[in-house]
mmCIF file of C-alpha atoms and ligand atoms in Angstrom:
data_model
loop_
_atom_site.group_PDB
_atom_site.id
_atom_site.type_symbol
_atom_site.label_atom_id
_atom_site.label_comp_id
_atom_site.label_asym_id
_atom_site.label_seq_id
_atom_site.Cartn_x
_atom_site.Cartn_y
_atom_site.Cartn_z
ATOM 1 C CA UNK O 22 -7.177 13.559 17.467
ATOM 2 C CA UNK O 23 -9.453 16.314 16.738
ATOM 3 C CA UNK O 24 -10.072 18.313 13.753
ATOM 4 C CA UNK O 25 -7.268 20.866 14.305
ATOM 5 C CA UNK O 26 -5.202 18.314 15.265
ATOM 6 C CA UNK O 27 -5.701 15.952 12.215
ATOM 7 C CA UNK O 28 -2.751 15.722 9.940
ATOM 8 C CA UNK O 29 -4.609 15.381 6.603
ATOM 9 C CA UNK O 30 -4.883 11.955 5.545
ATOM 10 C CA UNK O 31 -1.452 10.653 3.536
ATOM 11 C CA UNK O 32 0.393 12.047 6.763
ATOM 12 C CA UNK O 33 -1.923 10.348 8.957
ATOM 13 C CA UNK O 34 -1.519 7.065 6.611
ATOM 14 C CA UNK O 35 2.512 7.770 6.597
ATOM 15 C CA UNK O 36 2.837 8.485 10.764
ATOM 16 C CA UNK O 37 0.586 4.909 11.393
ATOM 17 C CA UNK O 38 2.474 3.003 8.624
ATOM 18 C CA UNK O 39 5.807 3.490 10.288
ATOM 19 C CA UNK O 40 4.548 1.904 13.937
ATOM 20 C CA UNK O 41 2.499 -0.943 12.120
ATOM 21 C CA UNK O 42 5.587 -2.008 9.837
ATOM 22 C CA UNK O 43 7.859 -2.247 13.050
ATOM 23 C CA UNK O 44 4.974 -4.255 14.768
ATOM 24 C CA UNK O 45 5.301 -6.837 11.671
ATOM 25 C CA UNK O 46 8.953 -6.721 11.643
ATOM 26 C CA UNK O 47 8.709 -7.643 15.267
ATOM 27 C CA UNK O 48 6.135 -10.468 14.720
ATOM 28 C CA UNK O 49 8.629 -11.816 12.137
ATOM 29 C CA UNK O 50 11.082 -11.855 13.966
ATOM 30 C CA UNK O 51 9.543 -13.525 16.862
ATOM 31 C CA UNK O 52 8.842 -16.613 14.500
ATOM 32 C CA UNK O 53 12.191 -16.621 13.270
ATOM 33 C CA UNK O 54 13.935 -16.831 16.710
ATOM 34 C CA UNK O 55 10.981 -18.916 18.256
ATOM 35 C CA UNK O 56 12.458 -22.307 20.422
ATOM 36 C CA UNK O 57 11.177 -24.311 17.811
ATOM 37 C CA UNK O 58 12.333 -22.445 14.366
ATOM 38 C CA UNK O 59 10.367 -23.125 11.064
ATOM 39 C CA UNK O 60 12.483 -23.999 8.250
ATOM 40 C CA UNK O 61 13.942 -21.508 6.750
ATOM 41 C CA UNK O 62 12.412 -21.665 4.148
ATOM 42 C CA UNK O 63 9.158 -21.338 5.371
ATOM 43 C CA UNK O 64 10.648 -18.146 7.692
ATOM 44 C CA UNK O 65 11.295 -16.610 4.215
ATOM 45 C CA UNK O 66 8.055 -16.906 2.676
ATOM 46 C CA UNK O 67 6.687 -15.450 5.821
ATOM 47 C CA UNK O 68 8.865 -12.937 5.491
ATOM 48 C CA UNK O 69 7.733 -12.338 1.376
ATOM 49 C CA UNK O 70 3.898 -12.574 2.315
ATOM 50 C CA UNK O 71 3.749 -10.467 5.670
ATOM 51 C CA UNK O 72 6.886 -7.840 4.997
ATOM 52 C CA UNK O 73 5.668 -6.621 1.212
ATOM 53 C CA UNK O 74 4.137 -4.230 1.551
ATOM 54 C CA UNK O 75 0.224 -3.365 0.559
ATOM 55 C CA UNK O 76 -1.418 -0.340 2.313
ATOM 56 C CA UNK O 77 -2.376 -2.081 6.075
ATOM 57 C CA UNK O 78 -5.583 -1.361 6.476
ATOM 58 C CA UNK O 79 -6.385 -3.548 9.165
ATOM 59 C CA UNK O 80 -4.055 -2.180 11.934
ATOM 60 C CA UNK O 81 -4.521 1.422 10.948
ATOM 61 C CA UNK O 82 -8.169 0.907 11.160
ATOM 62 C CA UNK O 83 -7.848 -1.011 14.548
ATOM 63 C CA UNK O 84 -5.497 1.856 15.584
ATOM 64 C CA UNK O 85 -7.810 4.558 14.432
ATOM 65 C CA UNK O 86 -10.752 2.988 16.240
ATOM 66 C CA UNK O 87 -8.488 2.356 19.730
ATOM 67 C CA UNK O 88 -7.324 6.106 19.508
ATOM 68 C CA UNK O 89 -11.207 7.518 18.452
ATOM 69 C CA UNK O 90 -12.224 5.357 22.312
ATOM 70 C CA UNK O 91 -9.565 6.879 24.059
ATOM 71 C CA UNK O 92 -6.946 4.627 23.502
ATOM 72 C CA UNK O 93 -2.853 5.410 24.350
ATOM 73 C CA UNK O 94 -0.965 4.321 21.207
ATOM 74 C CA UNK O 95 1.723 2.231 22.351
ATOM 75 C CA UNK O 96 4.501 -0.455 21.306
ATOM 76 C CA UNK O 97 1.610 -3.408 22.212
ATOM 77 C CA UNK O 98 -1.413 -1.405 20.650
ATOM 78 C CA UNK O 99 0.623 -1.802 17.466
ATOM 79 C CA UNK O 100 0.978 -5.418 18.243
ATOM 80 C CA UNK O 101 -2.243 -6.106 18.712
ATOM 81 C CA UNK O 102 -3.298 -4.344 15.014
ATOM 82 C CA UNK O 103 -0.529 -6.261 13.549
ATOM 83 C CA UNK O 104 -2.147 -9.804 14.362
ATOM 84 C CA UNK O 105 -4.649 -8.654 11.800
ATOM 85 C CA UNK O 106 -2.428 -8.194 9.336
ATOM 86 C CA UNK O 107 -1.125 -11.131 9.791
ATOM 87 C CA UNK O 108 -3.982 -13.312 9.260
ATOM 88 C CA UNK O 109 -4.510 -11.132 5.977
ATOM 89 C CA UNK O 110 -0.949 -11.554 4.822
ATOM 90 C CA UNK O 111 -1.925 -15.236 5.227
ATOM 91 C CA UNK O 112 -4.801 -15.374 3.302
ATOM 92 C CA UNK O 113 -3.175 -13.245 0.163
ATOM 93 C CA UNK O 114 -0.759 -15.961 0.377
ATOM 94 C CA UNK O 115 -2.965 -18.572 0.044
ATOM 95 C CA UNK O 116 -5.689 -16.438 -2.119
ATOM 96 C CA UNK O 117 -2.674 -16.396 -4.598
ATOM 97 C CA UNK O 118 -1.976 -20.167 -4.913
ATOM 98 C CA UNK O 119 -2.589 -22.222 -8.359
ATOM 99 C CA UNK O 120 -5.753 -24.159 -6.542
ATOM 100 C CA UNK O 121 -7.069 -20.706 -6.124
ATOM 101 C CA UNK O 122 -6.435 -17.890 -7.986
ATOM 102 C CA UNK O 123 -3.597 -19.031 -9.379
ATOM 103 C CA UNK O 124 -1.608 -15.305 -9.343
ATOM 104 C CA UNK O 125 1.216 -14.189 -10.515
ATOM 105 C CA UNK O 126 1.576 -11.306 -9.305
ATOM 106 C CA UNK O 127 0.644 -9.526 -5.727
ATOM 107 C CA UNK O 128 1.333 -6.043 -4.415
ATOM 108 C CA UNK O 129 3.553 -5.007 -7.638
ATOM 109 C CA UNK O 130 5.782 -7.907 -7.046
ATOM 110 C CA UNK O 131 5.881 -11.723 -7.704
ATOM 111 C CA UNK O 132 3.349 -13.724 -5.378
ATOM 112 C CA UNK O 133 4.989 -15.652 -2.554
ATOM 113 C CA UNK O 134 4.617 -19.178 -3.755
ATOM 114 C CA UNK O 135 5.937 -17.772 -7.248
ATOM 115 C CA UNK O 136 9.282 -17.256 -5.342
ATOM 116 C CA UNK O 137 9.057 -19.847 -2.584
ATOM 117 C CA UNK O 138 6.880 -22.710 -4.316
ATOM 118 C CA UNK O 139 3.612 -23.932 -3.329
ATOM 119 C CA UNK O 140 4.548 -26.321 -0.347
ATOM 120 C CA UNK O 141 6.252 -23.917 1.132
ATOM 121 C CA UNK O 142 3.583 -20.785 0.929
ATOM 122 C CA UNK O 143 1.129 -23.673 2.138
ATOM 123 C CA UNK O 144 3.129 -24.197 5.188
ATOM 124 C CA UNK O 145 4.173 -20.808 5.733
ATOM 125 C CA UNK O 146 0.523 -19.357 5.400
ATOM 126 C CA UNK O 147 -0.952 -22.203 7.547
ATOM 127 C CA UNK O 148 2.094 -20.822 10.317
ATOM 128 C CA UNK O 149 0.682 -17.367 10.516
ATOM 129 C CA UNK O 150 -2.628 -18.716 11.689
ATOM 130 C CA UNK O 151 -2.132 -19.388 14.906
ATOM 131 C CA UNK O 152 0.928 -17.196 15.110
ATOM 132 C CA UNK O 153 -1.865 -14.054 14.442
ATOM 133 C CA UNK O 154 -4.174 -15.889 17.547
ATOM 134 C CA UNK O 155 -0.755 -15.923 19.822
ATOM 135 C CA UNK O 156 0.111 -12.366 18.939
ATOM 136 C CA UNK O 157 -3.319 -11.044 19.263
ATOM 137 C CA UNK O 158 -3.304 -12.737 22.853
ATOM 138 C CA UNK O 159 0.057 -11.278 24.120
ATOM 139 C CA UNK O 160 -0.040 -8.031 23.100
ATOM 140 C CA UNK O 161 -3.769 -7.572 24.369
ATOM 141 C CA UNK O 162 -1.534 -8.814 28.052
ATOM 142 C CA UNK O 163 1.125 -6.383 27.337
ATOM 143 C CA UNK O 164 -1.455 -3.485 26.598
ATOM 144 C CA UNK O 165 -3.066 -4.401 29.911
ATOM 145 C CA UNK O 166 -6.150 -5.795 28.883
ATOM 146 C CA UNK O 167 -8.159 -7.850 31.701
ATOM 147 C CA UNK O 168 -8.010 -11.691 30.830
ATOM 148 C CA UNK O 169 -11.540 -12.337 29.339
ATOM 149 C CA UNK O 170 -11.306 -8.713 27.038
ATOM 150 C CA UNK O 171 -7.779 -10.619 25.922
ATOM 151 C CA UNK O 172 -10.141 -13.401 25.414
ATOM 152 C CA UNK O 173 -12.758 -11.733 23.843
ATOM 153 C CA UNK O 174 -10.071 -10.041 21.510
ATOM 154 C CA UNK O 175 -8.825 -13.232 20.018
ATOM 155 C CA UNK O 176 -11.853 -14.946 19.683
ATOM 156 C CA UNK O 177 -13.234 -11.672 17.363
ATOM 157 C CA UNK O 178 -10.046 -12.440 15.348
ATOM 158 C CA UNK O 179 -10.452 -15.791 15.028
ATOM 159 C CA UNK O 180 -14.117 -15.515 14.208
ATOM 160 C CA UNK O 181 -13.755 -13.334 12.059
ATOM 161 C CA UNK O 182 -11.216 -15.340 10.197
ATOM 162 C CA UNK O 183 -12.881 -18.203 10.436
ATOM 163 C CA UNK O 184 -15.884 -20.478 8.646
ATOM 164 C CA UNK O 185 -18.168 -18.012 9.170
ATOM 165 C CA UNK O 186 -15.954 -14.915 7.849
ATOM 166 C CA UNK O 187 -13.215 -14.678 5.836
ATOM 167 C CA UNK O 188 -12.458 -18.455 5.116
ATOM 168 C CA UNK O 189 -15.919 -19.187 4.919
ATOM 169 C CA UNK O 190 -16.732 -16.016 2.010
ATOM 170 C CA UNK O 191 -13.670 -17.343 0.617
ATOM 171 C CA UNK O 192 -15.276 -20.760 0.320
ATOM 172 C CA UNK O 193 -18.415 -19.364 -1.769
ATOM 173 C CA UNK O 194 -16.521 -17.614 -3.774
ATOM 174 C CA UNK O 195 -14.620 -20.589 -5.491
ATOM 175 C CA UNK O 196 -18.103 -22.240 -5.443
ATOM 176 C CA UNK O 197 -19.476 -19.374 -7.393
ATOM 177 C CA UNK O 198 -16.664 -19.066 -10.083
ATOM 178 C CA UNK O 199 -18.697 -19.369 -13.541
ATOM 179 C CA UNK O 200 -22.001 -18.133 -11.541
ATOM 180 C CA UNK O 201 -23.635 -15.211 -11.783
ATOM 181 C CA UNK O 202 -24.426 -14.187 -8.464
ATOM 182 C CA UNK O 203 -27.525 -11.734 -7.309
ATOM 183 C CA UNK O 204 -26.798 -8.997 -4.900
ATOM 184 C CA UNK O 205 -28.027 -10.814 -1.814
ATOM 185 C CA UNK O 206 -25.157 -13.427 -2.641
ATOM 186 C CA UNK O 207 -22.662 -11.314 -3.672
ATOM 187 C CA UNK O 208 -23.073 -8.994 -0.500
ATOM 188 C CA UNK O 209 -23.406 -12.514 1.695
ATOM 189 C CA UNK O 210 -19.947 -13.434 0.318
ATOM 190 C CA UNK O 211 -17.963 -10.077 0.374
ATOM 191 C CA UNK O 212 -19.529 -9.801 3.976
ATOM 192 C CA UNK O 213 -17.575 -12.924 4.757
ATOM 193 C CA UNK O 214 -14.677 -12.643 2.816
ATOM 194 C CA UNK O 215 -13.541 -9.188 3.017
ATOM 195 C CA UNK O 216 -15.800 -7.472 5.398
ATOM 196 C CA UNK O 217 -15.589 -9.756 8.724
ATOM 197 C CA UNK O 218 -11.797 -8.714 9.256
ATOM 198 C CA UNK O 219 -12.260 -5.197 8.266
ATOM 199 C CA UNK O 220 -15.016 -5.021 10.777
ATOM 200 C CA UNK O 221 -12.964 -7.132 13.339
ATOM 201 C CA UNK O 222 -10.491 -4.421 13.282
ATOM 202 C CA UNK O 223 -13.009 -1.704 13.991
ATOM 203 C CA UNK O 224 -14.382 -4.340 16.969
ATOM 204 C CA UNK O 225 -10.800 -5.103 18.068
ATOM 205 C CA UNK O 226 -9.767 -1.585 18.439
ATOM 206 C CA UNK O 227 -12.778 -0.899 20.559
ATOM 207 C CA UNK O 228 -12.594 -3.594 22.771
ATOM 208 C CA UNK O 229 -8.792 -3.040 23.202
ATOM 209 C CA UNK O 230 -9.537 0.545 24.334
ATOM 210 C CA UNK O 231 -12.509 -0.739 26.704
ATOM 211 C CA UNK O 232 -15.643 1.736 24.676
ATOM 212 C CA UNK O 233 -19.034 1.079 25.992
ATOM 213 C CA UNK O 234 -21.650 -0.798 23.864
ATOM 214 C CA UNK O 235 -23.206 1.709 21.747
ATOM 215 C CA UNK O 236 -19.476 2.555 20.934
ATOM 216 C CA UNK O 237 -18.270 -0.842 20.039
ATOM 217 C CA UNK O 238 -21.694 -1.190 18.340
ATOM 218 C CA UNK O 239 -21.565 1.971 16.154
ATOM 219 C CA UNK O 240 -17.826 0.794 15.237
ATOM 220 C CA UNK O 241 -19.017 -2.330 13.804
ATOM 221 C CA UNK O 242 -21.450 -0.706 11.878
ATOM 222 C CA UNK O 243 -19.233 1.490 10.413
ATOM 223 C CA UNK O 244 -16.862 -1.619 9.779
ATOM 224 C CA UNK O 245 -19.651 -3.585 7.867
ATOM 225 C CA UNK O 246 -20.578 -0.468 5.696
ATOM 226 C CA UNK O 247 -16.881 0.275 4.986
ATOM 227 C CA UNK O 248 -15.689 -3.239 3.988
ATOM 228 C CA UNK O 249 -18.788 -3.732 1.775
ATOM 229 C CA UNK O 250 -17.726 -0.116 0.044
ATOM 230 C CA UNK O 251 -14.614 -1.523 0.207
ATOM 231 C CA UNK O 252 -15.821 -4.496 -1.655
ATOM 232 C CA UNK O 253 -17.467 -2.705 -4.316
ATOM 233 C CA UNK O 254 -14.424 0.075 -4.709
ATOM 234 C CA UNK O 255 -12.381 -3.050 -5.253
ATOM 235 C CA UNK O 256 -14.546 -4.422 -8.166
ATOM 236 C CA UNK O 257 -14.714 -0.786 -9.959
ATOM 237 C CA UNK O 258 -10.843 -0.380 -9.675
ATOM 238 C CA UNK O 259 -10.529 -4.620 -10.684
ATOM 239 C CA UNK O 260 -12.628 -3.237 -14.257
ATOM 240 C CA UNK O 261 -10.658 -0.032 -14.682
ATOM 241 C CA UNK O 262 -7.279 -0.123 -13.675
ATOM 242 C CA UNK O 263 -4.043 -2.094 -14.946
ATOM 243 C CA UNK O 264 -2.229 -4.807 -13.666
ATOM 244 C CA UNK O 265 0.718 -2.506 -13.338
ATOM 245 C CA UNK O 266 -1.419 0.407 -11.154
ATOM 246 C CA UNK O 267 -2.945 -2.432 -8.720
ATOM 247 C CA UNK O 268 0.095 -4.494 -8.695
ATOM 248 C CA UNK O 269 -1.438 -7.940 -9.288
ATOM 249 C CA UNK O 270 -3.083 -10.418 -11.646
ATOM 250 C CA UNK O 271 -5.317 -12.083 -12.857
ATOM 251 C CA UNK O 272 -8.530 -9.602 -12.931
ATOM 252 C CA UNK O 273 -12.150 -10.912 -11.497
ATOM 253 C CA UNK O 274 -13.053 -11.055 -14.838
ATOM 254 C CA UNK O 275 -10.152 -13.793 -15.788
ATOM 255 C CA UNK O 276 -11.062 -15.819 -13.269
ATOM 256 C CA UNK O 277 -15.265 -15.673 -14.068
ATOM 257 C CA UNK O 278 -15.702 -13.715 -10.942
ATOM 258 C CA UNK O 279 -19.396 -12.007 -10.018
ATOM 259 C CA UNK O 280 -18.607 -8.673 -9.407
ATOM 260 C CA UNK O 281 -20.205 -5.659 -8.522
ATOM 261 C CA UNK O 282 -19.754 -3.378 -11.958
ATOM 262 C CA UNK O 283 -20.732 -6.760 -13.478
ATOM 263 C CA UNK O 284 -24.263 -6.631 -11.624
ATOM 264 C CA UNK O 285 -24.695 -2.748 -11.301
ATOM 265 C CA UNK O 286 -22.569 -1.165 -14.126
ATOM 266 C CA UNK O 287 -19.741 1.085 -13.618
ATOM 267 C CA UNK O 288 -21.927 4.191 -12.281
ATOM 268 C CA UNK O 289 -24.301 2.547 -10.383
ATOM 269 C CA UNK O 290 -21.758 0.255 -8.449
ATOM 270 C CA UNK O 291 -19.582 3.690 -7.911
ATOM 271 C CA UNK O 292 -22.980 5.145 -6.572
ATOM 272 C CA UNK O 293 -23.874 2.189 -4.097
ATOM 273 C CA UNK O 294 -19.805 2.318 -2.967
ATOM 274 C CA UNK O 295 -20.908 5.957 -1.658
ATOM 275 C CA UNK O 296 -23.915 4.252 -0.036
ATOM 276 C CA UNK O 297 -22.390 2.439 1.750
ATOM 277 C CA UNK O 298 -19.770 5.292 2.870
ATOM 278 C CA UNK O 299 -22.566 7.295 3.733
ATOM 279 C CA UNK O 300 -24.264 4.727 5.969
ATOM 280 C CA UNK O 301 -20.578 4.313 7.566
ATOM 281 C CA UNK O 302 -20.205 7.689 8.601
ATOM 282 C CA UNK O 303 -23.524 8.271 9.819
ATOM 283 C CA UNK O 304 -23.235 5.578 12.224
ATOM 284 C CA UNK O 305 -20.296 7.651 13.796
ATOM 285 C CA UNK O 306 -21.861 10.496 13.816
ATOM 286 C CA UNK O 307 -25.038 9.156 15.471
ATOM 287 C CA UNK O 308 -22.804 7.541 18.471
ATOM 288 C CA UNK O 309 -20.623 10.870 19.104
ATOM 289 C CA UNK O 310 -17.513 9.287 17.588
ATOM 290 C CA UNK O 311 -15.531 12.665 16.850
ATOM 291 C CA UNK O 312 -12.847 10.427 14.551
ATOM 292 C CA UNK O 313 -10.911 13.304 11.729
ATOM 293 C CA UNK O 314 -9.362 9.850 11.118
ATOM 294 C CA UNK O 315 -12.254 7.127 10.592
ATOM 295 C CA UNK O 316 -14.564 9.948 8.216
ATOM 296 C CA UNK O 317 -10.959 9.995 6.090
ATOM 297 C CA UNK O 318 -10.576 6.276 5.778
ATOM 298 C CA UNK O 319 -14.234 5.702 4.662
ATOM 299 C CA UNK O 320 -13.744 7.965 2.019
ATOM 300 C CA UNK O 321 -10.516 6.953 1.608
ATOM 301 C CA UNK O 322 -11.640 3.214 0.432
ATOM 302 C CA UNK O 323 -13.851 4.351 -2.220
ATOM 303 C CA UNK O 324 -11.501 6.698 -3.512
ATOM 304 C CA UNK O 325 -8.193 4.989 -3.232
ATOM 305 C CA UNK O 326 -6.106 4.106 -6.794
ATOM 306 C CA UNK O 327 -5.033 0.681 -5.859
HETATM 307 C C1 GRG W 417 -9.345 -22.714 1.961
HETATM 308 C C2 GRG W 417 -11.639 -21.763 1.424
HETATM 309 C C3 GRG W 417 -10.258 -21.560 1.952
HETATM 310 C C4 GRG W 417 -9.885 -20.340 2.389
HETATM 311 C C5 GRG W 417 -8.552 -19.985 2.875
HETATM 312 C C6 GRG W 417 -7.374 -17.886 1.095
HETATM 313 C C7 GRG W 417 -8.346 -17.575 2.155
HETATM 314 C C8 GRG W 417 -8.518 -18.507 3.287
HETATM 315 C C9 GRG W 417 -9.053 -16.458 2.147
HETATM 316 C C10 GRG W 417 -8.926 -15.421 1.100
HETATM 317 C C11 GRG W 417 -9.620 -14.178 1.503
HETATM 318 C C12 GRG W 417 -9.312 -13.035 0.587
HETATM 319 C C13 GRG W 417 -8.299 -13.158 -0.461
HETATM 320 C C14 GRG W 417 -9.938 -11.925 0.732
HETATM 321 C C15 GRG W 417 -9.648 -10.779 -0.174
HETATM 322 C C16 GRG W 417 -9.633 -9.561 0.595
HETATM 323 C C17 GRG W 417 -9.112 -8.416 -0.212
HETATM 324 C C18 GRG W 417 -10.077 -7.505 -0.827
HETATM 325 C C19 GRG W 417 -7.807 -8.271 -0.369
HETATM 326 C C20 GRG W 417 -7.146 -7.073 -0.853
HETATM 327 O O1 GRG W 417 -6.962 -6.262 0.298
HETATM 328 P P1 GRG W 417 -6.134 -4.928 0.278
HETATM 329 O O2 GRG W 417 -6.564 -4.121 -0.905
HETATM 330 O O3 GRG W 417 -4.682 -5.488 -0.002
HETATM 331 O O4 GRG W 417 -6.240 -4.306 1.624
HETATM 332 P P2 GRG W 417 -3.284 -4.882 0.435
HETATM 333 O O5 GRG W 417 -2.304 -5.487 -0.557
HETATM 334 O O6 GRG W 417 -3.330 -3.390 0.341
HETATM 335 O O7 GRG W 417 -3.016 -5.371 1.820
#
């Protein structure tokens, strides 16, 4: 996609959405006709967590960066993006339970274990885990990926999910609930949290499109300075906004949170958000990605309304 060629991005968010919702639908559905069904119960809180919505990210990023290295959109390209959805549908789910967060509500609707009960979301969110590591390796098959880059694809989602990402950032943050955290550990911990699948997405879509080094390198780059603007978006719109406009609750602030516009102030933490975009697009620029679509999503995450 080239300049000319770019759609503006709400279409471009619109004509991606419609591929990676059938991509979930499809993952869904695999689980629910699998030889060995879940419960149905658990099949319907899968359903709630993975199927409600929220803007995708993840895949549209991963399908962004597979199109920007010369990747062919397809049925399995889709596939692969949705296995890291999937492992961030899980972690909402389990973000949102009482021995976390304790939320009541989650994408402008009731959380899942609000509707389905805790055991249940427990189950249901532990399911998706390996479901996500399954789906990434299939679809990387279908796409026509040699074995070891399938390999390599799951292991960057699984890493990335893992101790030393997401469940790991995770981790300090419910150690650092009541703390007030300095930059280096608040940037350590959004890294983790939110930034390792952001950037695996980036990574992901590289790899599945078979870019060079300095390609897949630049990509992460731009992953790590867009999930810690990201980060720091999130906190400004967490201090600003209502319940209502993000759809869900509690706040950073109810739950004793370190935050960004806590350490910074409002302007400042805006200021360092545009950084960080800054630092994101420059690394595209210096590796000759030509991407309409990844300059608009930088932006895009600092100046999003929920
Ligand atoms: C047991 C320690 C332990 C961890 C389990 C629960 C968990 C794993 C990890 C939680 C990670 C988490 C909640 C990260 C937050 C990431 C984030 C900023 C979410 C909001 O993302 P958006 O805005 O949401 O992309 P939508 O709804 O649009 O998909």
């Amino acid at each position: 996609m080239t300049n000319s060629t770019f759609p503006g991005l709400d279409a471009y968010l619109d004509s991606e959405g419609g591929p990676v919702e059938r991509a979930l639908e499809r993952a869904v559905v695999t689980l629910e006709q699998c030889e060995a069904p879940l419960e149905p119960e658990v099949l319907g809180a899968i359903r709630h967590g993975v199927m409600g919505g929220g803007k995708r990210l993840r895949p549209i990023l991963f399908a962004s960066a597979y199109e920007a290295c010369g990747g062919e959109a397809k049925e399995a390209s889709y596939d692969l993006a949705a296995s890291l959805e999937m492992i961030h549908a899980y972690s909402l789910m389990h973000d949102d339970l009482p021995c976390m967060d304790d939320a009541a509500l989650r994408r402008g609707r009731a959380t899942t274990h609000r509707v389905h009960g805790e055991e249940v979301t427990i189950r249901a969110g532990a399911a998706l885990i390996p479901a996500a590591a399954l789906q990434a390796l299939d679809a990387s098959g279908r796409l026509g990926c040699e074995r070891v880059q399938c390999l390599i694809l799951v292991r960057t989602l699984m890493a990335a999910a893992g101790a030393g990402g997401m469940v790991g950032g995770q981790w300090m943050d419910l150690l650092g609930e009541g703390l007030a955290l300095g930059t280096e550990d608040l940037d350590a911990l959004h890294r983790m949290k939110t930034g390792a699948l952001l950037t695996a997405s980036l990574e992901m879509g590289a790899l599945a499109a078979d870019a060079d080094k300095d390609t897949r390198d630049a990509l992460r780059m731009y992953g790590q300075a867009t999930g810690l603007a990201f980060q720091i978006a999130d906190d400004v719109l967490d201090a600003t906004a209502s319940p209502e406009t993000l759809g869900k609750n509690p706040s950073d602030a109810d739950l004793d949170k370190s935050t960004y516009v806590a350490l910074y102030g409002l302007e400042e933490a805006r200021r360092r958000a545009r950084d960080q975009v800054d630092i994101a697009v420059s690394a595209l620029n210096v590796a000759g990605i030509d991407s309409p679509a990844l300059l608009a999503l930088s932006r895009y995450v600092v100046e999003r309304s929920k």
